[in-house]
Tab-separated table of C-alpha atoms in Angstrom:
chain	number	residue	atom	x	y	z
A	27	MET	CA	18.402	-0.639	-16.821
A	28	THR	CA	18.882	2.961	-17.964
A	29	SER	CA	17.174	6.139	-16.881
A	30	SER	CA	16.683	9.798	-17.640
A	31	ALA	CA	15.280	12.612	-15.579
A	32	GLU	CA	11.769	11.660	-16.690
A	33	THR	CA	11.815	7.898	-17.235
A	34	ARG	CA	13.391	4.699	-15.984
A	35	ARG	CA	13.988	1.910	-18.506
A	36	ILE	CA	13.499	-1.530	-17.001
A	37	ASP	CA	14.439	-4.767	-18.759
A	38	LEU	CA	12.067	-7.664	-18.109
A	39	PRO	CA	12.788	-11.315	-18.981
A	40	TYR	CA	10.373	-12.716	-21.554
A	41	GLY	CA	11.182	-16.337	-22.323
A	42	ASP	CA	14.608	-16.297	-23.952
A	43	GLU	CA	14.259	-12.615	-24.801
A	44	THR	CA	14.143	-9.310	-22.940
A	45	VAL	CA	11.386	-6.710	-23.109
A	46	SER	CA	12.164	-3.125	-22.098
A	47	VAL	CA	9.609	-0.744	-20.664
A	48	ASP	CA	10.039	2.969	-19.951
A	49	ILE	CA	8.330	4.009	-16.722
A	50	PRO	CA	7.898	7.586	-15.535
A	51	ALA	CA	10.467	7.965	-12.762
A	52	SER	CA	8.106	9.939	-10.556
A	53	ASN	CA	5.537	7.129	-10.668
A	54	LEU	CA	7.879	4.238	-9.951
A	55	ARG	CA	7.804	3.027	-6.363
A	56	SER	CA	9.588	-0.358	-6.315
A	57	ILE	CA	11.423	-2.810	-8.553
A	58	LEU	CA	11.216	-6.217	-6.906
A	59	SER	CA	13.666	-8.955	-7.910
A	60	PRO	CA	15.145	-11.940	-6.076
A	61	ASN	CA	18.014	-10.977	-3.793
A	62	ALA	CA	21.445	-11.265	-5.415
A	63	ILE	CA	22.895	-14.320	-3.727
A	64	PRO	CA	25.739	-16.082	-5.553
A	65	GLY	CA	25.596	-19.724	-6.478
A	66	VAL	CA	27.900	-22.287	-4.885
A	67	GLU	CA	31.371	-22.675	-6.376
A	68	SER	CA	30.831	-26.373	-7.080
A	69	LEU	CA	27.379	-27.866	-7.577
A	70	ASP	CA	28.767	-31.408	-7.362
A	71	ALA	CA	30.446	-30.639	-4.042
A	72	GLU	CA	27.247	-29.082	-2.660
A	73	ILE	CA	25.139	-32.133	-3.604
A	74	GLN	CA	27.709	-34.458	-2.044
A	75	ARG	CA	27.785	-32.308	1.089
A	76	ALA	CA	23.984	-32.434	1.412
A	77	LEU	CA	23.940	-36.216	0.975
A	78	SER	CA	26.680	-36.616	3.587
A	79	GLN	CA	24.861	-34.404	6.123
A	80	PRO	CA	21.278	-35.709	6.176
A	81	ILE	CA	18.755	-33.719	8.204
A	82	GLU	CA	16.871	-35.907	10.694
A	83	ALA	CA	17.403	-38.961	8.521
A	84	PRO	CA	20.037	-41.683	8.034
A	85	LEU	CA	22.562	-41.569	5.224
A	86	LEU	CA	20.983	-42.762	1.992
A	87	ARG	CA	23.641	-45.486	1.697
A	88	ASP	CA	22.396	-46.840	5.038
A	89	ALA	CA	18.670	-46.346	4.468
A	90	ALA	CA	18.791	-48.139	1.115
A	91	ARG	CA	20.787	-51.164	2.254
A	92	ASP	CA	19.030	-54.387	1.171
A	93	ALA	CA	16.454	-52.379	-0.799
A	94	GLY	CA	14.776	-54.031	-3.752
A	95	GLN	CA	13.167	-51.377	-5.941
A	96	VAL	CA	14.023	-47.688	-5.677
A	97	LEU	CA	12.052	-44.794	-7.124
A	98	ILE	CA	13.493	-41.319	-7.631
A	99	ILE	CA	10.814	-38.695	-8.271
A	100	ALA	CA	12.085	-35.711	-10.246
A	101	ASP	CA	10.259	-32.534	-11.236
A	102	ASP	CA	9.511	-31.873	-14.892
A	103	MET	CA	10.662	-29.333	-17.475
A	104	THR	CA	8.521	-26.602	-15.938
A	105	ARG	CA	11.048	-26.431	-13.092
A	106	LEU	CA	14.737	-25.485	-13.061
A	107	THR	CA	16.036	-28.108	-10.617
A	108	PRO	CA	19.342	-29.434	-12.063
A	109	VAL	CA	18.180	-33.052	-11.966
A	110	ASP	CA	20.738	-34.072	-14.581
A	111	ARG	CA	23.501	-33.153	-12.138
A	112	ILE	CA	21.793	-34.409	-8.963
A	113	ILE	CA	20.640	-37.885	-9.976
A	114	PRO	CA	24.114	-39.347	-10.714
A	115	HIS	CA	25.162	-38.500	-7.136
A	116	VAL	CA	22.020	-40.148	-5.765
A	117	LEU	CA	22.712	-43.229	-7.884
A	118	ASP	CA	26.281	-43.388	-6.620
A	119	GLU	CA	25.000	-43.322	-3.024
A	120	LEU	CA	22.555	-46.104	-3.821
A	121	ASN	CA	25.362	-48.126	-5.390
A	122	LEU	CA	27.270	-47.842	-2.086
A	123	ALA	CA	24.217	-49.412	-0.428
A	124	GLY	CA	24.398	-52.344	-2.831
A	125	VAL	CA	21.557	-51.105	-5.048
A	126	ARG	CA	22.271	-51.606	-8.745
A	127	ASP	CA	21.239	-49.001	-11.305
A	128	GLU	CA	18.789	-51.461	-12.888
A	129	GLN	CA	16.846	-51.505	-9.610
A	130	VAL	CA	16.194	-47.774	-9.890
A	131	THR	CA	13.516	-45.919	-11.860
A	132	VAL	CA	13.169	-42.159	-12.226
A	133	MET	CA	9.564	-40.961	-12.424
A	134	ILE	CA	8.819	-37.458	-13.700
A	135	ALA	CA	6.400	-35.674	-11.372
A	136	LEU	CA	3.959	-34.190	-13.864
A	137	GLY	CA	1.197	-33.209	-11.477
A	138	THR	CA	-1.465	-32.686	-14.145
A	139	HIS	CA	0.970	-31.304	-16.743
A	140	ARG	CA	1.327	-32.974	-20.130
A	141	PRO	CA	3.840	-35.834	-20.464
A	142	MET	CA	7.369	-34.884	-21.437
A	143	THR	CA	8.428	-36.009	-24.903
A	144	GLU	CA	11.476	-38.195	-25.549
A	145	VAL	CA	13.364	-35.168	-26.828
A	146	GLU	CA	12.470	-33.166	-23.714
A	147	ILE	CA	13.490	-36.052	-21.456
A	148	GLN	CA	16.845	-36.250	-23.245
A	149	GLN	CA	17.360	-32.512	-22.860
A	150	ARG	CA	16.410	-32.438	-19.193
A	151	PHE	CA	18.123	-35.580	-17.888
A	152	GLY	CA	20.977	-36.141	-20.343
A	153	ASP	CA	23.133	-39.180	-21.019
A	154	PRO	CA	24.710	-39.342	-17.522
A	155	VAL	CA	21.246	-40.261	-16.199
A	156	LEU	CA	19.614	-41.981	-19.181
A	157	SER	CA	22.588	-44.300	-19.693
A	158	ARG	CA	22.121	-45.651	-16.159
A	159	VAL	CA	18.380	-45.715	-15.354
A	160	ASN	CA	14.965	-45.707	-16.968
A	161	VAL	CA	13.082	-42.378	-16.884
A	162	ILE	CA	9.286	-42.404	-17.196
A	163	ASN	CA	6.420	-39.940	-16.978
A	164	SER	CA	4.061	-40.253	-14.029
A	165	PRO	CA	0.893	-42.143	-15.053
A	166	TRP	CA	-1.675	-39.717	-13.616
A	167	GLN	CA	-4.011	-40.220	-16.593
A	168	ASP	CA	-3.895	-44.048	-16.444
A	169	PRO	CA	-6.155	-45.464	-13.691
A	170	GLU	CA	-4.573	-48.905	-14.094
A	171	GLN	CA	-1.240	-47.559	-12.833
A	172	MET	CA	-2.713	-45.567	-9.951
A	173	GLN	CA	-3.788	-46.847	-6.541
A	174	ASP	CA	-6.403	-45.428	-4.186
A	175	LEU	CA	-5.425	-45.111	-0.527
A	176	GLY	CA	-8.614	-43.748	1.008
A	177	TYR	CA	-9.106	-40.196	2.230
A	178	THR	CA	-7.336	-37.652	4.421
A	179	GLU	CA	-9.065	-36.151	7.453
A	180	HIS	CA	-10.042	-33.187	5.256
A	181	GLY	CA	-11.760	-35.485	2.758
A	182	THR	CA	-9.082	-35.440	0.075
A	183	PRO	CA	-9.234	-38.662	-1.985
A	184	ILE	CA	-5.753	-40.167	-2.225
A	185	SER	CA	-4.686	-41.601	-5.591
A	186	ILE	CA	-0.962	-42.219	-6.111
A	187	ALA	CA	1.199	-43.886	-8.756
A	188	ARG	CA	1.356	-47.549	-7.724
A	189	MET	CA	5.059	-47.769	-8.509
A	190	ALA	CA	5.780	-45.371	-5.626
A	191	ILE	CA	3.722	-47.435	-3.211
A	192	ASP	CA	5.495	-50.639	-4.230
A	193	ALA	CA	9.025	-49.182	-4.023
A	194	ASP	CA	11.214	-49.899	-1.004
A	195	ILE	CA	12.927	-46.505	-1.186
A	196	VAL	CA	11.410	-43.290	-2.558
A	197	ILE	CA	13.551	-40.168	-2.990
A	198	GLY	CA	12.015	-36.836	-4.051
A	199	LEU	CA	13.927	-34.089	-5.869
A	200	GLY	CA	12.862	-30.485	-6.297
A	201	SER	CA	13.612	-26.809	-5.744
A	202	ILE	CA	12.160	-24.653	-2.992
A	203	VAL	CA	10.485	-21.433	-4.129
A	204	PRO	CA	7.467	-19.562	-2.741
A	205	HIS	CA	4.193	-21.094	-3.954
A	206	HIS	CA	0.638	-19.843	-3.519
A	207	ILE	CA	-0.943	-23.212	-2.640
A	208	PRO	CA	1.362	-24.961	-0.116
A	209	GLY	CA	3.426	-21.890	0.855
A	210	PHE	CA	6.568	-23.155	-0.858
A	211	SER	CA	7.252	-25.759	-3.530
A	212	ALA	CA	9.294	-28.967	-3.040
A	213	GLY	CA	9.355	-31.232	-0.015
A	214	ALA	CA	6.257	-33.441	-0.003
A	215	LYS	CA	4.861	-31.524	-2.986
A	216	ILE	CA	6.830	-33.938	-5.184
A	217	VAL	CA	4.208	-36.562	-4.220
A	218	GLN	CA	1.113	-34.351	-4.174
A	219	PRO	CA	0.504	-33.157	-6.804
A	220	GLY	CA	3.713	-34.606	-8.332
A	221	ILE	CA	2.669	-38.248	-8.817
A	222	SER	CA	-0.938	-38.028	-7.661
A	223	GLY	CA	-4.177	-38.458	-9.563
A	224	ALA	CA	-6.313	-35.566	-10.759
A	225	ALA	CA	-8.944	-36.066	-8.035
A	226	THR	CA	-6.314	-35.720	-5.311
A	227	THR	CA	-4.815	-32.607	-6.874
A	228	GLY	CA	-8.212	-31.077	-7.517
A	229	ALA	CA	-9.221	-31.559	-3.885
A	230	THR	CA	-6.102	-29.895	-2.482
A	231	HIS	CA	-6.376	-27.024	-4.969
A	232	PHE	CA	-9.992	-26.428	-3.950
A	233	LEU	CA	-9.180	-26.768	-0.257
A	234	SER	CA	-6.574	-24.023	-0.605
A	235	THR	CA	-9.094	-21.573	-2.073
A	236	ARG	CA	-11.697	-22.290	0.610
A	237	THR	CA	-9.420	-21.399	3.487
A	238	ARG	CA	-7.372	-18.427	2.270
A	239	ARG	CA	-6.795	-16.282	-0.824
A	240	SER	CA	-3.188	-17.479	-0.974
A	241	TYR	CA	-0.728	-19.356	1.243
A	242	LEU	CA	2.246	-17.785	-0.526
A	243	GLY	CA	5.249	-17.853	1.807
A	244	LEU	CA	3.448	-19.509	4.760
A	245	VAL	CA	5.363	-22.609	5.826
A	246	GLU	CA	2.754	-24.116	8.135
A	247	ASN	CA	-0.652	-24.410	6.495
A	248	VAL	CA	-3.387	-26.951	5.862
A	249	ILE	CA	-2.251	-27.717	2.302
A	250	ARG	CA	1.387	-28.357	3.264
A	251	HIS	CA	0.209	-30.660	6.050
A	252	GLU	CA	-2.165	-32.425	3.660
A	253	MET	CA	0.708	-33.049	1.240
A	254	GLU	CA	2.943	-34.334	4.027
A	255	THR	CA	0.242	-36.731	5.223
A	256	ILE	CA	-0.042	-38.163	1.710
A	257	ALA	CA	3.760	-38.432	1.409
A	258	ASP	CA	3.841	-40.382	4.676
A	259	LEU	CA	1.314	-42.877	3.304
A	260	ILE	CA	3.579	-43.833	0.398
A	261	GLY	CA	6.674	-43.862	2.583
A	262	LEU	CA	8.636	-40.962	1.100
A	263	THR	CA	12.110	-41.879	2.372
A	264	ALA	CA	13.780	-38.502	1.946
A	265	VAL	CA	14.012	-35.432	-0.268
A	266	LEU	CA	16.947	-33.693	-1.878
A	267	ASN	CA	15.910	-30.098	-2.485
A	268	THR	CA	17.873	-27.249	-4.013
A	269	ILE	CA	17.483	-23.508	-3.650
A	270	LEU	CA	18.263	-21.492	-6.784
A	271	ASN	CA	19.026	-17.832	-7.367
A	272	GLN	CA	17.443	-15.744	-10.130
A	273	ASP	CA	20.072	-16.989	-12.587
A	274	GLY	CA	19.121	-20.613	-11.918
A	275	GLU	CA	22.303	-21.320	-9.965
A	276	VAL	CA	22.178	-23.476	-6.841
A	277	VAL	CA	22.871	-21.476	-3.678
A	278	ALA	CA	22.231	-24.401	-1.301
A	279	ALA	CA	21.031	-28.004	-1.172
A	280	VAL	CA	19.366	-29.943	1.634
A	281	TYR	CA	18.838	-33.681	2.040
A	282	GLY	CA	16.884	-35.641	4.611
A	283	ASP	CA	13.454	-36.138	6.160
A	284	HIS	CA	10.828	-34.566	3.930
A	285	ARG	CA	9.532	-32.334	6.712
A	286	ALA	CA	12.789	-31.317	8.395
A	287	ALA	CA	14.971	-30.918	5.309
A	288	PHE	CA	12.274	-28.946	3.503
A	289	ARG	CA	11.901	-26.518	6.398
A	290	ARG	CA	15.653	-26.055	6.601
A	291	GLY	CA	15.670	-25.297	2.891
A	292	VAL	CA	12.838	-22.780	3.261
A	293	GLU	CA	15.182	-20.621	5.329
A	294	HIS	CA	17.533	-20.406	2.344
A	295	SER	CA	14.630	-19.792	-0.038
A	296	GLN	CA	13.327	-16.916	2.046
A	297	SER	CA	16.740	-15.255	1.898
A	298	VAL	CA	16.672	-15.390	-1.908
A	299	TYR	CA	13.034	-14.637	-2.729
A	300	GLY	CA	11.722	-12.658	0.232
A	301	VAL	CA	11.767	-8.967	-0.733
A	302	THR	CA	10.267	-6.033	1.161
A	303	PHE	CA	8.534	-3.073	-0.480
A	304	PRO	CA	7.096	0.130	0.996
A	305	GLU	CA	3.627	0.398	-0.541
A	306	GLN	CA	1.075	-1.286	-2.736
A	307	ALA	CA	0.761	0.443	-6.095
A	308	ASP	CA	-2.013	1.396	-8.497
A	309	ILE	CA	-0.244	-0.566	-11.238
A	310	VAL	CA	1.934	-3.666	-11.016
A	311	ILE	CA	3.951	-4.842	-14.027
A	312	ALA	CA	4.963	-8.484	-13.557
A	313	SER	CA	7.051	-10.802	-15.727
A	314	SER	CA	6.182	-14.502	-15.519
A	315	TYR	CA	9.798	-15.606	-15.941
A	316	PRO	CA	10.866	-18.376	-15.332
A	317	CYS	CA	7.364	-19.932	-15.399
A	318	ASP	CA	6.322	-19.149	-18.930
A	319	ILE	CA	5.706	-22.250	-21.068
A	320	GLU	CA	1.920	-22.027	-20.700
A	321	PHE	CA	-0.442	-20.058	-18.495
A	322	TRP	CA	-0.904	-23.127	-16.293
A	323	GLN	CA	2.591	-22.156	-15.112
A	324	ALA	CA	2.485	-18.429	-15.684
A	325	HIS	CA	-0.543	-17.916	-13.459
A	326	LYS	CA	1.910	-18.019	-10.526
A	327	THR	CA	2.697	-14.440	-11.544
A	328	LEU	CA	-0.669	-13.328	-10.181
A	329	TYR	CA	-0.170	-14.140	-6.494
A	330	PRO	CA	2.942	-12.057	-5.764
A	331	ALA	CA	1.466	-9.320	-7.961
A	332	ASP	CA	-1.734	-9.474	-5.901
A	333	ILE	CA	0.327	-8.639	-2.815
A	334	ALA	CA	2.057	-5.717	-4.537
A	335	VAL	CA	-1.069	-4.078	-6.021
A	336	ARG	CA	-3.616	-1.999	-4.140
A	337	GLU	CA	-7.285	-2.925	-4.116
A	338	GLY	CA	-8.856	-1.527	-7.264
A	339	GLY	CA	-5.517	-1.468	-9.083
A	340	THR	CA	-4.314	-3.164	-12.258
A	341	ILE	CA	-1.872	-6.059	-12.742
A	342	ILE	CA	-0.070	-6.205	-16.089
A	343	VAL	CA	1.197	-9.749	-16.749
A	344	LEU	CA	3.985	-10.172	-19.293
A	345	THR	CA	4.327	-13.805	-20.413
A	346	PRO	CA	5.235	-15.572	-23.691
A	347	CYS	CA	3.263	-18.838	-23.116
A	348	PRO	CA	4.230	-20.552	-26.393
A	349	GLU	CA	1.912	-23.465	-25.503
A	350	GLY	CA	-1.057	-21.216	-24.816
A	351	VAL	CA	-3.245	-21.477	-21.718
A	352	SER	CA	-2.946	-25.191	-20.928
A	353	VAL	CA	-2.314	-28.300	-23.001
A	354	THR	CA	-3.987	-30.683	-20.539
A	355	HIS	CA	-6.707	-28.344	-19.232
A	356	ALA	CA	-7.758	-26.484	-22.401
A	357	ASP	CA	-11.467	-26.636	-21.551
A	358	MET	CA	-10.881	-24.552	-18.417
A	359	LEU	CA	-11.566	-21.525	-20.626
A	360	ASP	CA	-15.247	-22.452	-20.371
A	361	ILE	CA	-15.245	-21.381	-16.716
A	362	THR	CA	-12.412	-18.897	-16.176
A	363	ALA	CA	-14.525	-15.785	-16.866
A	364	LEU	CA	-17.106	-16.752	-14.226
A	365	ASP	CA	-17.169	-14.980	-10.873
A	366	ALA	CA	-15.783	-16.594	-7.743
A	367	ASP	CA	-19.136	-17.428	-6.136
A	368	THR	CA	-20.360	-19.195	-9.272
A	369	ILE	CA	-17.193	-21.277	-9.622
A	370	GLU	CA	-17.215	-22.223	-5.939
A	371	SER	CA	-20.876	-23.266	-6.121
A	372	MET	CA	-20.225	-25.416	-9.203
A	373	ILE	CA	-17.390	-27.241	-7.431
A	374	GLU	CA	-19.421	-27.780	-4.263
A	375	ARG	CA	-22.406	-29.125	-6.250
A	376	GLY	CA	-20.177	-31.532	-8.166
A	377	ASP	CA	-20.878	-29.755	-11.466
A	378	MET	CA	-17.164	-29.204	-12.189
A	379	HIS	CA	-15.681	-32.167	-14.070
A	380	ASP	CA	-12.133	-30.785	-13.755
A	381	VAL	CA	-11.744	-29.633	-10.157
A	382	VAL	CA	-8.038	-28.884	-10.644
A	383	SER	CA	-8.981	-26.243	-13.222
A	384	GLY	CA	-11.866	-25.130	-11.056
A	385	GLY	CA	-9.623	-24.514	-8.067
A	386	LEU	CA	-7.257	-22.340	-10.080
A	387	ALA	CA	-10.111	-20.511	-11.831
A	388	LEU	CA	-11.548	-19.740	-8.395
A	389	ALA	CA	-8.209	-18.340	-7.204
A	390	TRP	CA	-7.935	-16.137	-10.308
A	391	ALA	CA	-11.511	-14.901	-9.864
A	392	ARG	CA	-10.727	-13.880	-6.291
A	393	ILE	CA	-7.736	-11.868	-7.524
A	394	ARG	CA	-9.937	-10.175	-10.135
A	395	GLU	CA	-12.242	-9.096	-7.337
A	396	ARG	CA	-9.365	-6.935	-6.058
A	397	ALA	CA	-7.685	-5.839	-9.279
A	398	ASP	CA	-8.050	-5.782	-13.045
A	399	VAL	CA	-5.628	-7.966	-15.011
A	400	SER	CA	-4.068	-6.975	-18.333
A	401	LEU	CA	-2.190	-9.579	-20.386
A	402	VAL	CA	0.698	-9.133	-22.813
A	403	SER	CA	1.471	-12.455	-24.505
A	404	HIS	CA	2.394	-13.642	-27.975
A	405	GLY	CA	1.287	-17.189	-27.161
A	406	ILE	CA	-2.212	-16.496	-25.826
A	407	THR	CA	-4.758	-15.207	-28.329
A	408	ASP	CA	-6.872	-12.160	-27.571
A	409	HIS	CA	-9.913	-14.450	-27.526
A	410	ASP	CA	-8.366	-16.721	-24.908
A	411	ALA	CA	-7.177	-13.732	-22.875
A	412	ARG	CA	-10.738	-12.450	-22.728
A	413	SER	CA	-11.931	-15.953	-21.809
A	414	LEU	CA	-9.592	-15.647	-18.825
A	415	ALA	CA	-11.374	-12.351	-18.057
A	416	PHE	CA	-8.118	-10.489	-18.759
A	417	THR	CA	-7.671	-7.507	-21.077
A	418	PRO	CA	-5.192	-8.276	-23.891
A	419	PHE	CA	-2.601	-5.773	-25.086
A	420	ALA	CA	-0.001	-6.002	-27.849
A	421	SER	CA	2.791	-4.557	-25.714
A	422	VAL	CA	3.675	-3.600	-22.155
A	423	ASP	CA	3.805	0.048	-23.243
A	424	ASP	CA	0.209	-0.159	-24.525
A	425	ALA	CA	-0.970	-1.794	-21.306
A	426	LEU	CA	0.889	0.721	-19.149
A	427	ASN	CA	-0.449	3.712	-21.096
A	428	ALA	CA	-3.989	2.394	-20.684
A	429	ALA	CA	-3.490	1.961	-16.948
A	430	LEU	CA	-1.956	5.438	-16.593
A	431	GLY	CA	-4.953	6.816	-18.453
A	432	LYS	CA	-7.219	5.093	-15.938
A	433	TYR	CA	-5.451	6.158	-12.737
A	434	GLY	CA	-4.027	9.513	-13.805
A	435	LYS	CA	-0.607	11.095	-14.011
A	436	ASP	CA	0.205	10.445	-10.353
A	437	ALA	CA	-0.471	6.682	-10.515
A	438	THR	CA	2.048	4.588	-8.578
A	439	ILE	CA	3.849	1.628	-10.168
A	440	ASN	CA	5.582	-1.482	-8.791
A	441	VAL	CA	7.559	-3.838	-11.052
A	442	LEU	CA	8.167	-7.557	-10.381
A	443	THR	CA	10.934	-8.875	-12.647
A	444	HIS	CA	10.665	-12.598	-11.714
A	445	ALA	CA	7.186	-12.606	-10.249
A	446	PRO	CA	6.362	-16.348	-9.919
A	447	ASP	CA	9.251	-16.959	-7.521
A	448	LEU	CA	8.948	-13.774	-5.484
A	449	LEU	CA	7.680	-13.408	-1.938
A	450	PRO	CA	6.836	-9.697	-1.642
A	451	ILE	CA	6.622	-8.526	1.974
A	452	LEU	CA	4.861	-5.233	2.616
A	453	ASP	CA	6.981	-3.138	4.967
A	454	GLN	CA	4.471	-1.964	7.542
């Protein structure tokens, strides 16, 4: 970042590139980024430490003794969890329990994302994993490989990959960052939506929008408890969760009971991603990094930005989205420009064939009730941006100049450099 008496130049991550924007210094109120916490000296040592100090759970080598089939659930390429480094340590622990590598399968928790390709699986997991165990995509689109387990007390239909139900040991991997639906990612989220069917995921997404605009940063909430109930039903043995800094380095790892270990990890996550700021601004400029493959990921930019913008303000989203809006939910553009009441009524009447999309479209519509959204993206066409009810711009400078023209020369500006992972906390 550089500055002059009149402007402040801010570099924003944009995929593998950097985009610079010059902001009038007198208008700038806050630059919000994850707190600078260094990564551990040795990732291998940290994973081994976590496995040797389980939280409210037995050692994995003890829990897995005499186990038949073991399933490791790992997050997909839309996450930064270093699964290629973690899984060999988990396999070594299982070997100490007498479990052979051929008894273990790794399932990629897609949620409702597209399947990973063979090339992507090779890149993400690497030979140290692929030479030992089979890695497969979750079968959320194949009813024959899913099993229904009834309903939760909130009416959520439970459909889970049968392989997880049949396994003797189930270990979930993930990274803990703030998340607008269950408060934080990881923990039991590796099961729901990780390896759940679309009906289950759609129901929890809709439930989240009916009860609150966003659960971002709230540990105890109805969606987290719903996910944990579903994880209990399949017998999630334990989770191994990491906490990363803004450079993708592990600052801590936790292993153990999916409730207790997750909550211990949240404390670390809050120290990295919880950032205070003095006031909501007229304009918020927010980069979607590191969630920027498609807008199905990048939409996480909106929720922290919604906290940082004043009512009636404008959010400028900067995101590359090389795969567009969504590969697996492309028809959501038919509904995303509708208002919140219309979307909610369609879901309640059963007129929404894709409730997962409907739940997110409803959340976006509620944000648009508070603030306008401008979009700067080389991967999303102007037509699709308008279908999202966003205003497209060719550059951040163009979007900022338009917003300054709207709010005047004294307009206030907040900048979120890694918006999807941030937990902005208004200092009141």
